Coordinates of N, CA and C in Angstrom, one line a residue:
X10 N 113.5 113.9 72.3 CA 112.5 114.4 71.4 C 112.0 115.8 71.9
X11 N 111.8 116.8 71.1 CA 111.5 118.0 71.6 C 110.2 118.1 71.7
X12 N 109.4 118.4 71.7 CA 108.0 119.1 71.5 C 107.7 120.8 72.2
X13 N 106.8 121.3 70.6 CA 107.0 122.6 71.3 C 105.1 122.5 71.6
X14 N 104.8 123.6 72.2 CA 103.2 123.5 73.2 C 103.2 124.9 71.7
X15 N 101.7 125.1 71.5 CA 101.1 126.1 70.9 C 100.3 126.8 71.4
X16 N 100.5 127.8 71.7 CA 99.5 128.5 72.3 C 98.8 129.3 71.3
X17 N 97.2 129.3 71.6 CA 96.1 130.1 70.6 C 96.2 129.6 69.3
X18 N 94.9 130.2 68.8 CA 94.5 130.0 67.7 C 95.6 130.5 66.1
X19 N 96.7 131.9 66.4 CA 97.1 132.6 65.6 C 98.5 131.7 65.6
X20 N 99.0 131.4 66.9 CA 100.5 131.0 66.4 C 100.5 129.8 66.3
X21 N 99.3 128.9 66.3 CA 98.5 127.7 65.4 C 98.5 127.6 63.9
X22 N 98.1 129.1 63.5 CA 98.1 128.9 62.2 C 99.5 129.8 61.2
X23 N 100.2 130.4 62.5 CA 101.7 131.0 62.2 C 102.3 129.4 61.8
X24 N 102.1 128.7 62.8 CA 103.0 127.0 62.6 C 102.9 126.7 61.0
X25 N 101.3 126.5 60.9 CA 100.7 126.0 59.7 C 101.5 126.5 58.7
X26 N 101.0 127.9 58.6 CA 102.0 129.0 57.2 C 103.3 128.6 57.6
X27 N 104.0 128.6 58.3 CA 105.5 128.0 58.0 C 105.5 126.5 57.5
X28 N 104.7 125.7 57.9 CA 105.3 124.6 57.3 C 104.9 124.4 55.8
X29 N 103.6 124.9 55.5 CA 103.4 125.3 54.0 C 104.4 125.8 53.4
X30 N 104.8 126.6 53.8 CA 106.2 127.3 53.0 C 107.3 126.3 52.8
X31 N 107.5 125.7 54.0 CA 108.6 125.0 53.8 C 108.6 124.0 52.9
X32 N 106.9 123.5 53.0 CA 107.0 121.9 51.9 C 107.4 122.8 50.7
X33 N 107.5 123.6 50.2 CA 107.3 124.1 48.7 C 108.8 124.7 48.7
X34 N 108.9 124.6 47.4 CA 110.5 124.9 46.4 C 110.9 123.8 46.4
X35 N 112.4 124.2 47.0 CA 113.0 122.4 47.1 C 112.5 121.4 47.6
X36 N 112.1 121.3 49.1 CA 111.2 120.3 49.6 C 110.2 119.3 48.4
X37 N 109.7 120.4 48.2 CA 108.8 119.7 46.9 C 109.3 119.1 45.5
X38 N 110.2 119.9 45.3 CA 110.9 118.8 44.0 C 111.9 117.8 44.7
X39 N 112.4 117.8 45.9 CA 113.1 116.3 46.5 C 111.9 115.6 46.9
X40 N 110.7 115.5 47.0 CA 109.5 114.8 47.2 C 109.4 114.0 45.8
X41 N 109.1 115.0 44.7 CA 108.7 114.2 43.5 C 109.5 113.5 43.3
X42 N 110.9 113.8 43.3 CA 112.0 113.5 42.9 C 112.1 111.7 43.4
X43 N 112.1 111.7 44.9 CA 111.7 110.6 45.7 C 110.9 109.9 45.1
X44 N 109.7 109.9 44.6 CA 108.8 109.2 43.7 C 109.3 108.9 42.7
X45 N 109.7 109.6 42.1 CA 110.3 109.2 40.8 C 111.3 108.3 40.5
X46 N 112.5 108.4 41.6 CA 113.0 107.6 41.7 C 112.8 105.8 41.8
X47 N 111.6 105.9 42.5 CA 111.0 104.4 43.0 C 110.3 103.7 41.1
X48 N 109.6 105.2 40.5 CA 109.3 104.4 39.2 C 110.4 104.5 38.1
X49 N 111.4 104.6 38.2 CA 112.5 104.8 37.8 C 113.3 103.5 37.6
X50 N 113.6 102.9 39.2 CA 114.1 102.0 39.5 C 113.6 100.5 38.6
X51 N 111.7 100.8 38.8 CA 110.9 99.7 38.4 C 111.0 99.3 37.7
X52 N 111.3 100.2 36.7 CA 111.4 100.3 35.0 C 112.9 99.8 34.9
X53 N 113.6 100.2 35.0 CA 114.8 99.0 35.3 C 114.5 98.0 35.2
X54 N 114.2 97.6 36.2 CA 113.8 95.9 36.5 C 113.0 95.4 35.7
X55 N 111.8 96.0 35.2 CA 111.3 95.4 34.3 C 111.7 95.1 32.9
X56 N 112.7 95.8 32.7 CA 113.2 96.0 31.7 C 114.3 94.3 31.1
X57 N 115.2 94.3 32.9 CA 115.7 92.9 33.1 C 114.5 91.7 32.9
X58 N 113.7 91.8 33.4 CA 112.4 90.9 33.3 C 111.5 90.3 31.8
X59 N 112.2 91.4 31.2 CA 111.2 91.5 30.2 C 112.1 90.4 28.7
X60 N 113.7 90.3 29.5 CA 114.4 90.4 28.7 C 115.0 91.3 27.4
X61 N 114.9 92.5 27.6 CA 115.2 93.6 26.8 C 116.2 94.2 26.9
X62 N 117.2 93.6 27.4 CA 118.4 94.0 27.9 C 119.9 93.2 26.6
X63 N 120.2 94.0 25.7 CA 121.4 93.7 25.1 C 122.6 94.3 25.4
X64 N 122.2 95.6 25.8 CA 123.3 96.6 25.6 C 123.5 97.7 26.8
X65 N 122.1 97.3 27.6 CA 121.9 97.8 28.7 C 121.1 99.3 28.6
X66 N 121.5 99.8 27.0 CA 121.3 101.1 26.6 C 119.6 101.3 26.9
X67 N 119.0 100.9 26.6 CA 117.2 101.4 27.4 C 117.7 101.4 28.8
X68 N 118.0 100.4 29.6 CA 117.9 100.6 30.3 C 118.6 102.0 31.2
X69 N 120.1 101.9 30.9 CA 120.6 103.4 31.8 C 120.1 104.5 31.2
X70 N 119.1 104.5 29.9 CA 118.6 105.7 29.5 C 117.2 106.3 30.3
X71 N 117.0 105.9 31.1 CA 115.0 105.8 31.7 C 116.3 107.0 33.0
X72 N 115.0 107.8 32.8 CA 115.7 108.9 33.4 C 114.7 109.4 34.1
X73 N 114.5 110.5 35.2 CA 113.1 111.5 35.6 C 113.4 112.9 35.7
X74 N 112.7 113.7 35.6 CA 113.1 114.9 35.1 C 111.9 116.1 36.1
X75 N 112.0 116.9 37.0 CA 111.1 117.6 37.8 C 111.0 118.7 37.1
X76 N 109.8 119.1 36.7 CA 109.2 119.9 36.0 C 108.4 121.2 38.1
X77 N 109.3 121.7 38.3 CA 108.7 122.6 39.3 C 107.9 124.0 38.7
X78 N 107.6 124.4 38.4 CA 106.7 125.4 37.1 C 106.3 126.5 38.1
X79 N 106.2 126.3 39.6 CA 106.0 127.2 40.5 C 106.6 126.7 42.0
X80 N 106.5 127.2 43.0 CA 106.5 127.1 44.5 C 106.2 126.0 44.8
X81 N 104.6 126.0 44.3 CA 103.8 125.2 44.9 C 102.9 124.0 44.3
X82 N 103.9 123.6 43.0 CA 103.6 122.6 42.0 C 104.3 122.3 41.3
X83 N 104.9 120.3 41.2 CA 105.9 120.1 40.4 C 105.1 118.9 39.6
X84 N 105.2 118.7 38.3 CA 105.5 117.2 37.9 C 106.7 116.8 37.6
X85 N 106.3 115.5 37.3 CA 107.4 114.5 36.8 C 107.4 113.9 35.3
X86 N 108.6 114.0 34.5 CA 108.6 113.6 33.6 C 109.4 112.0 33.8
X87 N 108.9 111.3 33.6 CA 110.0 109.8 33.5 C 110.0 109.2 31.8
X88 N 110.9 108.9 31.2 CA 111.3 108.4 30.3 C 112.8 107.9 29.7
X89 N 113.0 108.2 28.7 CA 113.7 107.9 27.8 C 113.8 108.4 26.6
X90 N 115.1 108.4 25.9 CA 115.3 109.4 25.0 C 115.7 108.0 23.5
X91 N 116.0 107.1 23.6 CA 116.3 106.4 22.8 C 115.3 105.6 22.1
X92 N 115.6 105.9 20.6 CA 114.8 105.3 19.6 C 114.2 104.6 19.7
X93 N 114.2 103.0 20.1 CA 113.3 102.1 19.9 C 113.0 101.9 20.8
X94 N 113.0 102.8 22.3 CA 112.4 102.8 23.5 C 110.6 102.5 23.3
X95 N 110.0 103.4 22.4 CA 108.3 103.3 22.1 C 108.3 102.0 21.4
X96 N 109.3 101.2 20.9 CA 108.8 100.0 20.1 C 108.1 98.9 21.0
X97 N 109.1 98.9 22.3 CA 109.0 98.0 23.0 C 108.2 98.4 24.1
X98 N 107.8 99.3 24.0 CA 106.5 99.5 24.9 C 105.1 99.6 24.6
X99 N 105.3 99.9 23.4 CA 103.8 99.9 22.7 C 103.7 99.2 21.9
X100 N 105.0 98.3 21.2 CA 104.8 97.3 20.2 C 104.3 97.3 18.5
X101 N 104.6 97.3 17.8 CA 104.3 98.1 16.4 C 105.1 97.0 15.3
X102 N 105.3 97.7 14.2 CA 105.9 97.5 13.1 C 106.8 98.3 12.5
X103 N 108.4 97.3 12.5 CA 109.3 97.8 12.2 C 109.4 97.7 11.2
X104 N 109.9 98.8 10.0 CA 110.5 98.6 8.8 C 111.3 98.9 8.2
X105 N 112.2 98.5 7.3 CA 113.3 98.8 6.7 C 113.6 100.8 6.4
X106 N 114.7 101.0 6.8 CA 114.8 102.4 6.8 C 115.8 102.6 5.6
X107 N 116.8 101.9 5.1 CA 118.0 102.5 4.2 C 118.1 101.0 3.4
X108 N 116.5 100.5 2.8 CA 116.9 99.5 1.9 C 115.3 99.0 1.8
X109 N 115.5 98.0 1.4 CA 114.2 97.1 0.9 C 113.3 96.7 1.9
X110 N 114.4 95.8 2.7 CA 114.0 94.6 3.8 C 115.2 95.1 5.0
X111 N 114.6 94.3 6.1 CA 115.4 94.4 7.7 C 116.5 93.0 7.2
X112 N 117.6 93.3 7.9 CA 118.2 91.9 7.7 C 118.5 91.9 9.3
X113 N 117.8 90.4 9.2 CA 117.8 90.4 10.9 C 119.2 89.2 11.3
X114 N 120.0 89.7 11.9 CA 121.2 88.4 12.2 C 121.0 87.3 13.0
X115 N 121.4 86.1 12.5 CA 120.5 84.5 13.0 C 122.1 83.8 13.0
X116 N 123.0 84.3 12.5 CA 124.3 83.8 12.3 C 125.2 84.2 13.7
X117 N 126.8 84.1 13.4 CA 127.6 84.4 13.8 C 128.1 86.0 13.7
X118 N 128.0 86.6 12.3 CA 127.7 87.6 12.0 C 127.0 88.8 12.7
X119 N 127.7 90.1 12.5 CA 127.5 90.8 13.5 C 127.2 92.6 13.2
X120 N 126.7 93.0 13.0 CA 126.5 94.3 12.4 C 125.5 94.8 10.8
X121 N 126.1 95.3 10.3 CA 125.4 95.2 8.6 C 125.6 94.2 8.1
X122 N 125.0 93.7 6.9 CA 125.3 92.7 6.5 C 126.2 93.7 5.0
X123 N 126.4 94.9 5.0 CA 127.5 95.8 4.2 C 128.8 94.8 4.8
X124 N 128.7 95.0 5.8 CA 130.2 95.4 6.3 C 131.0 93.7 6.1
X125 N 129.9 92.7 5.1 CA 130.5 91.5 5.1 C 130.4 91.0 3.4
X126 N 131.6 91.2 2.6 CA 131.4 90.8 1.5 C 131.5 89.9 1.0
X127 N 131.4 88.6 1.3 CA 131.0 87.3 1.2 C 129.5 86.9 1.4
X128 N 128.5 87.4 1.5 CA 127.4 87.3 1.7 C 126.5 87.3 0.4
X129 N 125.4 86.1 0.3 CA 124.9 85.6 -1.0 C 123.3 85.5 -0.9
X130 N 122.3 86.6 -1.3 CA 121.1 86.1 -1.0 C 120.7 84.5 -1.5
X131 N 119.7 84.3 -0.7 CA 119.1 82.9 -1.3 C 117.4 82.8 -0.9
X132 N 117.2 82.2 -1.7 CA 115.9 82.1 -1.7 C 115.3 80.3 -1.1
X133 N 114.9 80.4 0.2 CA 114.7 79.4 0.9 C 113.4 78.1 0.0
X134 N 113.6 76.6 0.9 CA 112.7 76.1 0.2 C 110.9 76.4 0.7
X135 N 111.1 77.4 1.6 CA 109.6 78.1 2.4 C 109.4 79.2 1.6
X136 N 110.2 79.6 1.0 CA 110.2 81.3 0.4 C 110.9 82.7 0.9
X137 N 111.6 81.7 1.7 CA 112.1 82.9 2.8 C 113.2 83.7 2.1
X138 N 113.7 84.5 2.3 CA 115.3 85.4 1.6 C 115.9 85.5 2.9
X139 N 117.3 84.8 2.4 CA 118.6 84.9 3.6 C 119.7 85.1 3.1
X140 N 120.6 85.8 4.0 CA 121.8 85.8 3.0 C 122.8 85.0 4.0
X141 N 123.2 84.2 3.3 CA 124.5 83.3 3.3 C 126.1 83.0 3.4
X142 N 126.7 82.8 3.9 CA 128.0 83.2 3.7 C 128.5 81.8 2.7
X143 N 129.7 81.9 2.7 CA 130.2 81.1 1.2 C 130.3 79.5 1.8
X144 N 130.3 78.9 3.3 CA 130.2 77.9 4.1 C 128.8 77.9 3.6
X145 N 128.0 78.5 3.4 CA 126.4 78.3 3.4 C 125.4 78.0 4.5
X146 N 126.2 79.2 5.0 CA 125.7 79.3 6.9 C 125.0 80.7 6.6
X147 N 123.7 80.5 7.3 CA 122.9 81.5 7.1 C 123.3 82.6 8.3
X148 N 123.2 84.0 8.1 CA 123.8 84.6 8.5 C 122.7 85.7 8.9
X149 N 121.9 85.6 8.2 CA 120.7 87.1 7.9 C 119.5 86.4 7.3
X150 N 118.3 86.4 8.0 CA 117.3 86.5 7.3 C 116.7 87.9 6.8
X151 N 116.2 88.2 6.1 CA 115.6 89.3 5.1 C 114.2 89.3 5.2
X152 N 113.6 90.3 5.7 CA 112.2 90.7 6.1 C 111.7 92.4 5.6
X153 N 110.9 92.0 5.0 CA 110.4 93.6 4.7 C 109.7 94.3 5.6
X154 N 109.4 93.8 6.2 CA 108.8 93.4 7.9 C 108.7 93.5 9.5
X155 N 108.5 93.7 10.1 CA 108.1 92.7 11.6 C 107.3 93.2 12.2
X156 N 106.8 92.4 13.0 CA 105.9 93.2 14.0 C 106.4 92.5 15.4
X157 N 106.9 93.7 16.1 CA 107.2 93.5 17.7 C 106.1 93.2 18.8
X158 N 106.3 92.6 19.2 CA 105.5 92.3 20.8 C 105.4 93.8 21.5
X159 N 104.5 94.1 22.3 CA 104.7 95.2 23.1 C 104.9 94.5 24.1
X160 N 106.4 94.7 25.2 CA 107.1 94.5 25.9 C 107.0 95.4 27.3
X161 N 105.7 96.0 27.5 CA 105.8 97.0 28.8 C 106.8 97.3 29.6
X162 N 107.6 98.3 29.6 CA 108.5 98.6 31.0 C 108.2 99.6 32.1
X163 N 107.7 100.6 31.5 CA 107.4 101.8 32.1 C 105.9 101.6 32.6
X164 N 104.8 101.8 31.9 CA 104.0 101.6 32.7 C 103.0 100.8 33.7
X165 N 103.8 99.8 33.5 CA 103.7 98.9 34.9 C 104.3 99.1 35.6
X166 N 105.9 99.9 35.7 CA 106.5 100.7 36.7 C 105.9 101.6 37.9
X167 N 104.9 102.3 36.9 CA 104.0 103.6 37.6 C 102.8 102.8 38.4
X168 N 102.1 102.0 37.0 CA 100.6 101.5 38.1 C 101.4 100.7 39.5
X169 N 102.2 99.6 39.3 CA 102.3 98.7 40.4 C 103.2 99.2 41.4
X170 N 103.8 100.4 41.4 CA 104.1 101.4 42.5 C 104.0 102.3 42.7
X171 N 102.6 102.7 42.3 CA 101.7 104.0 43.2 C 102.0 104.3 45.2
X172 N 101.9 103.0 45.6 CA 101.6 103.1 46.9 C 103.4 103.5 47.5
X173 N 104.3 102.9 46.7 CA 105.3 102.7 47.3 C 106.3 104.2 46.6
X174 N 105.7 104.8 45.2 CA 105.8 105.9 45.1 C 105.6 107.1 45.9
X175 N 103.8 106.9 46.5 CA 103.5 107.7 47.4 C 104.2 108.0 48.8
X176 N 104.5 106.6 49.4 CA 105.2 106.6 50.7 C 106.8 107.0 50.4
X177 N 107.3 107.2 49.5 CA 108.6 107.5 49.9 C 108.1 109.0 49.1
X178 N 107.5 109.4 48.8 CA 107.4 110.9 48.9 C 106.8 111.6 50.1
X179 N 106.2 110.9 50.8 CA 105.4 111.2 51.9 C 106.7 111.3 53.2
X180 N 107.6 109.9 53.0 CA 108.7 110.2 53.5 C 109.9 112.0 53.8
X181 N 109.9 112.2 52.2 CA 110.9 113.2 52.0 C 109.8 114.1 53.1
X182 N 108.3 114.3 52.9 CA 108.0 115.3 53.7 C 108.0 115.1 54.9
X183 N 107.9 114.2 55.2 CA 108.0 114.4 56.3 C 109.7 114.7 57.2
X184 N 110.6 114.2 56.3 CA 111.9 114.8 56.4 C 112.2 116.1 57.0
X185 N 111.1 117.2 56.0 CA 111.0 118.2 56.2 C 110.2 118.5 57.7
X186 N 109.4 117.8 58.2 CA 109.0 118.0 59.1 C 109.7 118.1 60.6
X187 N 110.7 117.1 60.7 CA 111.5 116.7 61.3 C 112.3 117.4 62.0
X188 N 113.0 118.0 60.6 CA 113.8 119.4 60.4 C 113.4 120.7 61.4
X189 N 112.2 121.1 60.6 CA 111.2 121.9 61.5 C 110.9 121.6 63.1
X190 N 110.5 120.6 63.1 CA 110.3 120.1 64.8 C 111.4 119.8 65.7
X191 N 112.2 119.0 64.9 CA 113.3 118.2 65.7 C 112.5 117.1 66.5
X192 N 112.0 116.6 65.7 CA 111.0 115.3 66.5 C 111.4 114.3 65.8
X193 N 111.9 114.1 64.5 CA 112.3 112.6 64.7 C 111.1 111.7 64.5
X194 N 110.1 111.4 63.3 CA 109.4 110.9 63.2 C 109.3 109.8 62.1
X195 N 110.6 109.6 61.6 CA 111.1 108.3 61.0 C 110.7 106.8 61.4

């Protein structure tokens, strides 16, 4: 382990101004970057947790994005770019976009219920509307309707890894420190 001795007050604060410099540009967006990754990760998992996982697609979509805007200040953007990413996080009401009603599949059936021409609305003995195939196996129920659960992924990611956000960014800096000293403070 090296250590260097400082002499006086000036090449005390020569040290200082170098390592200021150094935390900032890259150092600093591989810092955020470091954070971000940890609530990145979270959100993943929670995602598995939450059961929201069909297609995997939310999940490989949660991405982070470093907004460095200067030297000496970066944020982070974490998100997702796919549609019904906000449904399941904030929970709402979905509704029919290219027709009446949602047809939600309860069947064997798989896709639109276009894409199946054997299919027979009916009118249940509750009131419900389903459409049926010619077996008289329900295939789709029919909703004009729904309202989703809000399913949190993301921001329970951020609050319940603040601390472990912070420490692996405190990490990357100190990386940089390392670098600088050759001390090895891992």
């Amino acid at each position: 382990m090296m250590t260097e001795v400082v002499i006086g007050k000036e090449e005390l604060f020569a040290k200082f101004q170098a390592l200021t410099e150094e935390m900032q540009g890259e150092s600093l967006i591989a810092a955020a970057q470091a954070g971000a990754t940890v609530i990145v990760d979270a959100a993943k998992e929670n995602i598995k947790g939450e059961g929201l996982i069909r297609t995997r697609n939310l999940s490989r979509s949660i991405h982070s994005e470093v907004d460095a805007s200067s030297a000496t200040s970066a944020s982070v953007n974490i998100g997702t770019n796919v549609e019904y990413a906000a449904i399941h996080e904030f929970g709402g009401t979905v509704t029919a976009k290219n027709g009446k009603y949602l047809a939600i599949p309860v069947g064997s059936y798989k896709g639109s219920p276009r894409d199946h021409d054997d299919l027979v609305p009916v009118k249940t003995k509750g009131g419900s509307l389903v459409l049926m195939d010619r077996s008289g196996t329900v295939q789709y129920v029919l909703k004009a309707s729904v309202q989703i659960p809000a399913q949190p992924y993301l921001r329970p990611a951020m609050d319940e890894n603040q601390e472990r956000t912070i420490n692996a960014m405190a990490k990357a800096f100190l990386q940089v420190i390392d670098r600088m000293t050759g001390t090895g403070t891992e």
